[in-house]
């Protein structure tokens, strides 16, 4: 189904954009990223479940509650990143990965290497950010 990625392979501008090897490279990068994020969520879940123990000291209790809230926020942020990774994997399945959702133009290898979940070109992203201000 997908072409195997040779060890040490890095996409370059000297090959056709989003060829099967590049797609396989980014798919694997996204799958690895997703696995790391899921492990992080599991680690946070274990911490949060262990934090159910009440501290006898009010200062320790406040600190434990703060840590729990911080962990819950971190878990939510990590889940949002997993959702972005899943959307990128869906774009691969739909044969539209690497192309801007707004313009249809190539996002570019440098941007995808830095942010594999990118769905917009730099220009489209900047336009959206300016429009939000």
XYZ file of N, CA and C in Angstrom:
399
model
N 0.827 -1.192 0.000
C 0.000 0.000 0.000
C 0.873 1.257 0.000
N 1.729 1.424 1.011
C 2.625 2.568 1.014
C 4.041 2.089 0.776
N 4.787 2.926 0.108
C 6.176 2.615 -0.210
C 7.008 2.658 1.072
N 7.908 1.682 1.272
C 8.756 1.741 2.466
C 9.711 2.933 2.382
N 10.019 3.496 3.528
C 10.904 4.651 3.585
C 12.314 4.158 3.897
N 13.273 4.397 2.998
C 14.648 3.963 3.264
C 15.212 4.663 4.503
N 16.053 3.969 5.235
C 16.683 4.547 6.428
C 17.441 5.814 6.032
N 17.270 6.858 6.817
C 17.973 8.113 6.578
C 17.369 8.988 5.491
N 16.266 8.562 4.896
C 15.633 9.342 3.828
C 15.093 10.657 4.375
N 15.289 11.731 3.606
C 14.704 13.035 3.877
C 14.154 13.573 2.557
N 12.917 14.047 2.530
C 12.365 14.615 1.298
C 13.203 15.810 0.829
N 13.337 15.945 -0.479
C 14.075 17.081 -1.037
C 13.256 17.738 -2.141
N 13.663 18.947 -2.475
C 13.021 19.699 -3.559
C 13.387 19.119 -4.928
N 14.372 18.211 -4.968
C 14.846 17.638 -6.233
C 14.015 16.452 -6.705
N 12.945 16.150 -6.035
C 12.085 15.035 -6.431
C 10.660 15.557 -6.560
N 9.803 14.835 -7.258
C 8.416 15.306 -7.415
C 7.738 15.497 -6.050
N 7.018 16.611 -5.954
C 6.347 16.962 -4.700
C 5.266 15.938 -4.365
N 5.272 15.481 -3.138
C 4.326 14.523 -2.575
C 4.273 13.230 -3.395
N 5.452 12.763 -3.787
C 5.553 11.456 -4.437
C 5.322 10.375 -3.379
N 5.134 9.118 -3.778
C 4.833 8.065 -2.800
C 5.851 7.950 -1.659
N 7.123 8.178 -1.950
C 8.139 8.094 -0.891
C 7.966 9.231 0.123
N 7.706 10.438 -0.364
C 7.477 11.565 0.550
C 6.227 11.328 1.396
N 5.178 10.858 0.761
C 3.939 10.566 1.497
C 4.213 9.530 2.582
N 4.931 8.465 2.230
C 5.249 7.419 3.213
C 6.094 7.986 4.345
N 7.026 8.874 4.019
C 7.879 9.508 5.031
C 7.028 10.310 6.018
N 6.156 11.166 5.498
C 5.337 12.003 6.385
C 4.298 11.175 7.137
N 3.773 10.142 6.501
C 2.829 9.260 7.191
C 3.512 8.614 8.392
N 4.724 8.100 8.190
C 5.447 7.472 9.297
C 5.782 8.489 10.378
N 6.171 9.682 9.964
C 6.481 10.747 10.922
C 5.244 11.068 11.771
N 4.090 11.148 11.131
C 2.845 11.427 11.849
C 2.456 10.270 12.769
N 2.618 9.038 12.301
C 2.296 7.881 13.144
C 3.211 7.823 14.370
N 4.494 8.107 14.185
C 5.428 8.136 15.319
C 5.048 9.245 16.297
N 4.710 10.390 15.744
C 4.291 11.528 16.564
C 3.045 11.168 17.375
N 2.082 10.529 16.716
C 0.839 10.134 17.384
C 1.112 9.149 18.514
N 1.976 8.164 18.264
C 2.299 7.167 19.292
C 2.932 7.844 20.508
N 3.833 8.798 20.275
C 4.455 9.533 21.385
C 3.410 10.320 22.173
N 2.498 10.961 21.464
C 1.456 11.755 22.122
C 0.511 10.880 22.938
N 0.137 9.727 22.405
C -0.747 8.810 23.137
C -0.047 8.315 24.401
N 1.249 8.022 24.301
C 2.000 7.622 25.508
C 2.001 8.745 26.541
N 2.128 9.986 26.075
C 2.109 11.134 26.985
C 0.741 11.254 27.665
N -0.333 11.056 26.923
C -1.680 11.096 27.510
C -1.827 10.002 28.560
N -1.348 8.804 28.260
C -1.419 7.699 29.224
C -0.615 8.018 30.483
N 0.552 8.658 30.308
C 1.377 9.047 31.458
C 0.632 10.070 32.324
N 0.012 11.041 31.666
C -0.737 12.068 32.398
C -1.933 11.442 33.099
N -2.637 10.538 32.421
C -3.781 9.863 33.045
C -3.356 9.126 34.309
N -2.198 8.471 34.262
C -1.697 7.761 35.443
C -1.385 8.747 36.564
N -0.802 9.890 36.228
C -0.505 10.912 37.237
C -1.785 11.449 37.863
N -2.759 11.755 37.019
C -4.014 12.329 37.504
C -4.743 11.342 38.402
N -4.736 10.061 38.046
C -5.424 9.074 38.885
C -4.686 8.872 40.207
N -3.365 9.030 40.209
C -2.593 8.922 41.453
C -2.768 10.141 42.347
N -3.237 11.245 41.768
C -3.370 12.482 42.533
C -4.654 12.539 43.349
N -5.428 11.485 43.348
C -6.668 11.460 44.104
C -6.452 11.379 45.607
N -5.237 11.128 46.030
C -4.925 11.012 47.453
C -4.925 12.406 48.071
N -5.627 12.566 49.173
C -5.708 13.853 49.864
C -4.470 14.089 50.718
N -3.956 15.290 50.615
C -2.805 15.696 51.424
C -3.323 16.247 52.755
N -2.667 15.893 53.875
C -3.133 16.388 55.168
C -2.895 17.890 55.347
N -1.840 18.420 54.783
C -1.496 19.832 54.926
C -2.224 20.651 53.860
N -2.817 21.776 54.256
C -3.588 22.609 53.325
C -2.710 23.145 52.201
N -1.459 23.486 52.506
C -0.527 23.957 51.474
C -0.211 22.859 50.485
N 0.012 21.650 51.004
C 0.276 20.511 50.127
C -0.950 20.190 49.283
N -2.137 20.327 49.878
C -3.383 20.071 49.156
C -3.541 21.069 48.005
N -3.275 22.346 48.276
C -3.387 23.367 47.232
C -2.389 23.096 46.110
N -1.185 22.710 46.476
C -0.160 22.392 45.483
C -0.572 21.183 44.642
N -1.139 20.167 45.299
C -1.586 18.963 44.592
C -2.728 19.301 43.633
N -3.647 20.174 44.053
C -4.758 20.570 43.185
C -4.255 21.368 41.985
N -3.277 22.241 42.227
C -2.681 23.010 41.133
C -2.014 22.071 40.122
N -1.250 21.108 40.628
C -0.583 20.130 39.757
C -1.603 19.340 38.945
N -2.697 18.966 39.583
C -3.740 18.204 38.888
C -4.347 19.033 37.754
N -4.659 20.291 38.030
C -5.223 21.172 36.999
C -4.243 21.354 35.847
N -2.982 21.516 36.178
C -1.951 21.662 35.155
C -1.863 20.405 34.293
N -1.916 19.247 34.927
C -1.878 17.984 34.192
C -3.104 17.822 33.299
N -4.267 18.220 33.798
C -5.484 18.122 32.988
C -5.424 19.048 31.771
N -4.885 20.255 31.967
C -4.718 21.181 30.840
C -3.731 20.618 29.820
N -2.647 20.045 30.308
C -1.643 19.454 29.424
C -2.233 18.277 28.645
N -3.045 17.469 29.322
C -3.685 16.338 28.652
C -4.615 16.831 27.540
N -5.386 17.874 27.813
C -6.304 18.412 26.804
C -5.529 18.968 25.607
N -4.453 19.688 25.876
C -3.620 20.226 24.796
C -3.047 19.086 23.952
N -2.592 18.032 24.616
C -2.023 16.881 23.912
C -3.094 16.185 23.079
N -4.300 16.076 23.599
C -5.405 15.475 22.833
C -5.722 16.293 21.586
N -5.638 17.613 21.708
C -5.878 18.469 20.546
C -4.815 18.247 19.474
N -3.577 18.036 19.897
C -2.508 17.753 18.936
C -2.750 16.404 18.269
N -3.193 15.407 19.045
C -3.522 14.094 18.463
C -4.610 14.267 17.401
N -5.586 15.104 17.667
C -6.662 15.339 16.692
C -6.100 15.966 15.414
N -5.143 16.891 15.548
C -4.508 17.487 14.359
C -3.726 16.436 13.579
N -3.029 15.553 14.308
C -2.292 14.464 13.649
C -3.271 13.567 12.897
N -4.388 13.232 13.536
C -5.398 12.387 12.882
C -5.950 13.053 11.622
N -6.172 14.368 11.686
C -6.654 15.078 10.492
C -5.608 15.029 9.376
N -4.329 15.156 9.746
C -3.262 15.070 8.738
C -3.216 13.673 8.126
N -3.367 12.647 8.955
C -3.395 11.272 8.434
C -4.596 11.064 7.509
N -5.715 11.687 7.841
C -6.893 11.616 6.960
C -6.626 12.316 5.631
N -5.884 13.433 5.666
C -5.541 14.121 4.414
C -4.648 13.231 3.547
N -3.763 12.461 4.200
C -2.945 11.509 3.437
C -3.853 10.478 2.778
N -4.788 9.931 3.542
C -5.711 8.918 3.003
C -6.558 9.481 1.863
N -6.854 10.780 1.937
C -7.673 11.429 0.905
C -6.841 11.986 -0.254
N -5.536 11.732 -0.242
C -4.614 12.207 -1.293
C -4.572 13.724 -1.426
N -4.718 14.441 -0.322
C -4.621 15.902 -0.365
C -3.558 16.428 0.597
N -2.818 15.528 1.228
C -1.784 15.947 2.179
C -0.698 16.742 1.449
N -0.241 17.791 2.111
C 0.836 18.601 1.550
C 0.346 19.774 0.729
N -0.976 19.876 0.570
C -1.560 20.967 -0.197
C -2.455 21.802 0.714
N -2.367 23.108 0.556
C -3.102 24.054 1.390
C -4.607 23.835 1.252
N -5.290 23.726 2.384
C -6.745 23.547 2.377
C -7.468 24.771 1.834
N -6.830 25.928 1.917
C -7.472 27.160 1.468
C -7.232 27.429 -0.020
N -5.993 27.238 -0.468
C -5.634 27.623 -1.838
C -5.382 26.442 -2.772
N -5.123 25.270 -2.215
C -4.782 24.114 -3.033
C -3.325 24.097 -3.476
N -2.574 25.124 -3.111
C -1.154 25.210 -3.466
C -0.324 24.326 -2.533
N 0.864 23.888 -2.981
C 1.738 23.101 -2.103
C 2.099 23.875 -0.835
N 2.070 23.193 0.291
C 2.455 23.793 1.572
C 3.962 23.958 1.630
N 4.687 23.004 1.081
C 6.147 23.071 1.059
C 6.771 22.087 2.026
N 7.875 21.500 1.582
C 8.546 20.478 2.391
C 9.113 21.034 3.688
N 9.692 22.239 3.643
C 10.286 22.809 4.863
C 9.223 22.996 5.939
N 8.075 23.518 5.545
C 6.993 23.733 6.521
C 6.475 22.396 7.050
N 6.288 21.426 6.172
C 5.790 20.122 6.615
C 6.812 19.399 7.487
N 8.084 19.574 7.194
C 9.121 18.964 8.027
C 9.066 19.560 9.434
N 8.870 20.883 9.510
C 8.796 21.558 10.807
C 7.468 21.299 11.506
N 6.380 21.231 10.743
C 5.036 21.048 11.300
C 4.249 20.095 10.407
N 4.410 18.775 10.623
C 3.770 17.791 9.742
C 2.246 17.846 9.724
N 1.640 18.498 10.723
C 0.182 18.596 10.754
C -0.338 19.823 10.009
N 0.551 20.624 9.435
C 0.141 21.859 8.761
C -0.870 21.559 7.661
N -1.945 22.325 7.664
C -2.983 22.179 6.641
C -3.055 23.415 5.752
N -2.300 24.444 6.128
C -2.311 25.696 5.375
C -0.885 26.088 5.011
N -0.737 26.765 3.891
C 0.562 27.334 3.541
C 0.865 28.460 4.528
N 2.107 28.893 4.559
C 2.487 29.994 5.453
C 1.639 31.221 5.145
N 1.473 31.525 3.866
C 0.716 32.712 3.460
C -0.742 32.618 3.916
N -1.367 31.472 3.711
C -2.765 31.292 4.121
C -2.895 31.365 5.637
N -1.945 30.789 6.357
C -1.949 30.846 7.819
C -1.849 32.297 8.286
N -0.947 33.058 7.676
C -0.786 34.469 8.047
C -2.056 35.259 7.751
N -2.706 34.979 6.614
C -3.965 35.661 6.287
C -5.022 35.379 7.344
N -5.128 34.111 7.756
C -6.118 33.756 8.781
C -5.809 34.449 10.102
N -4.522 34.503 10.463
C -4.150 35.156 11.720
C -4.444 36.648 11.670
N -4.182 37.299 10.529
C -4.490 38.730 10.397
C -5.994 38.961 10.476
N -6.773 38.079 9.890
C -8.234 38.225 9.891
C -8.804 38.091 11.301
N -8.139 37.321 12.154
C -8.613 37.134 13.536
C -8.362 38.362 14.401
N -7.449 39.222 14.003
C -7.096 40.397 14.830
C -8.097 41.491 14.737
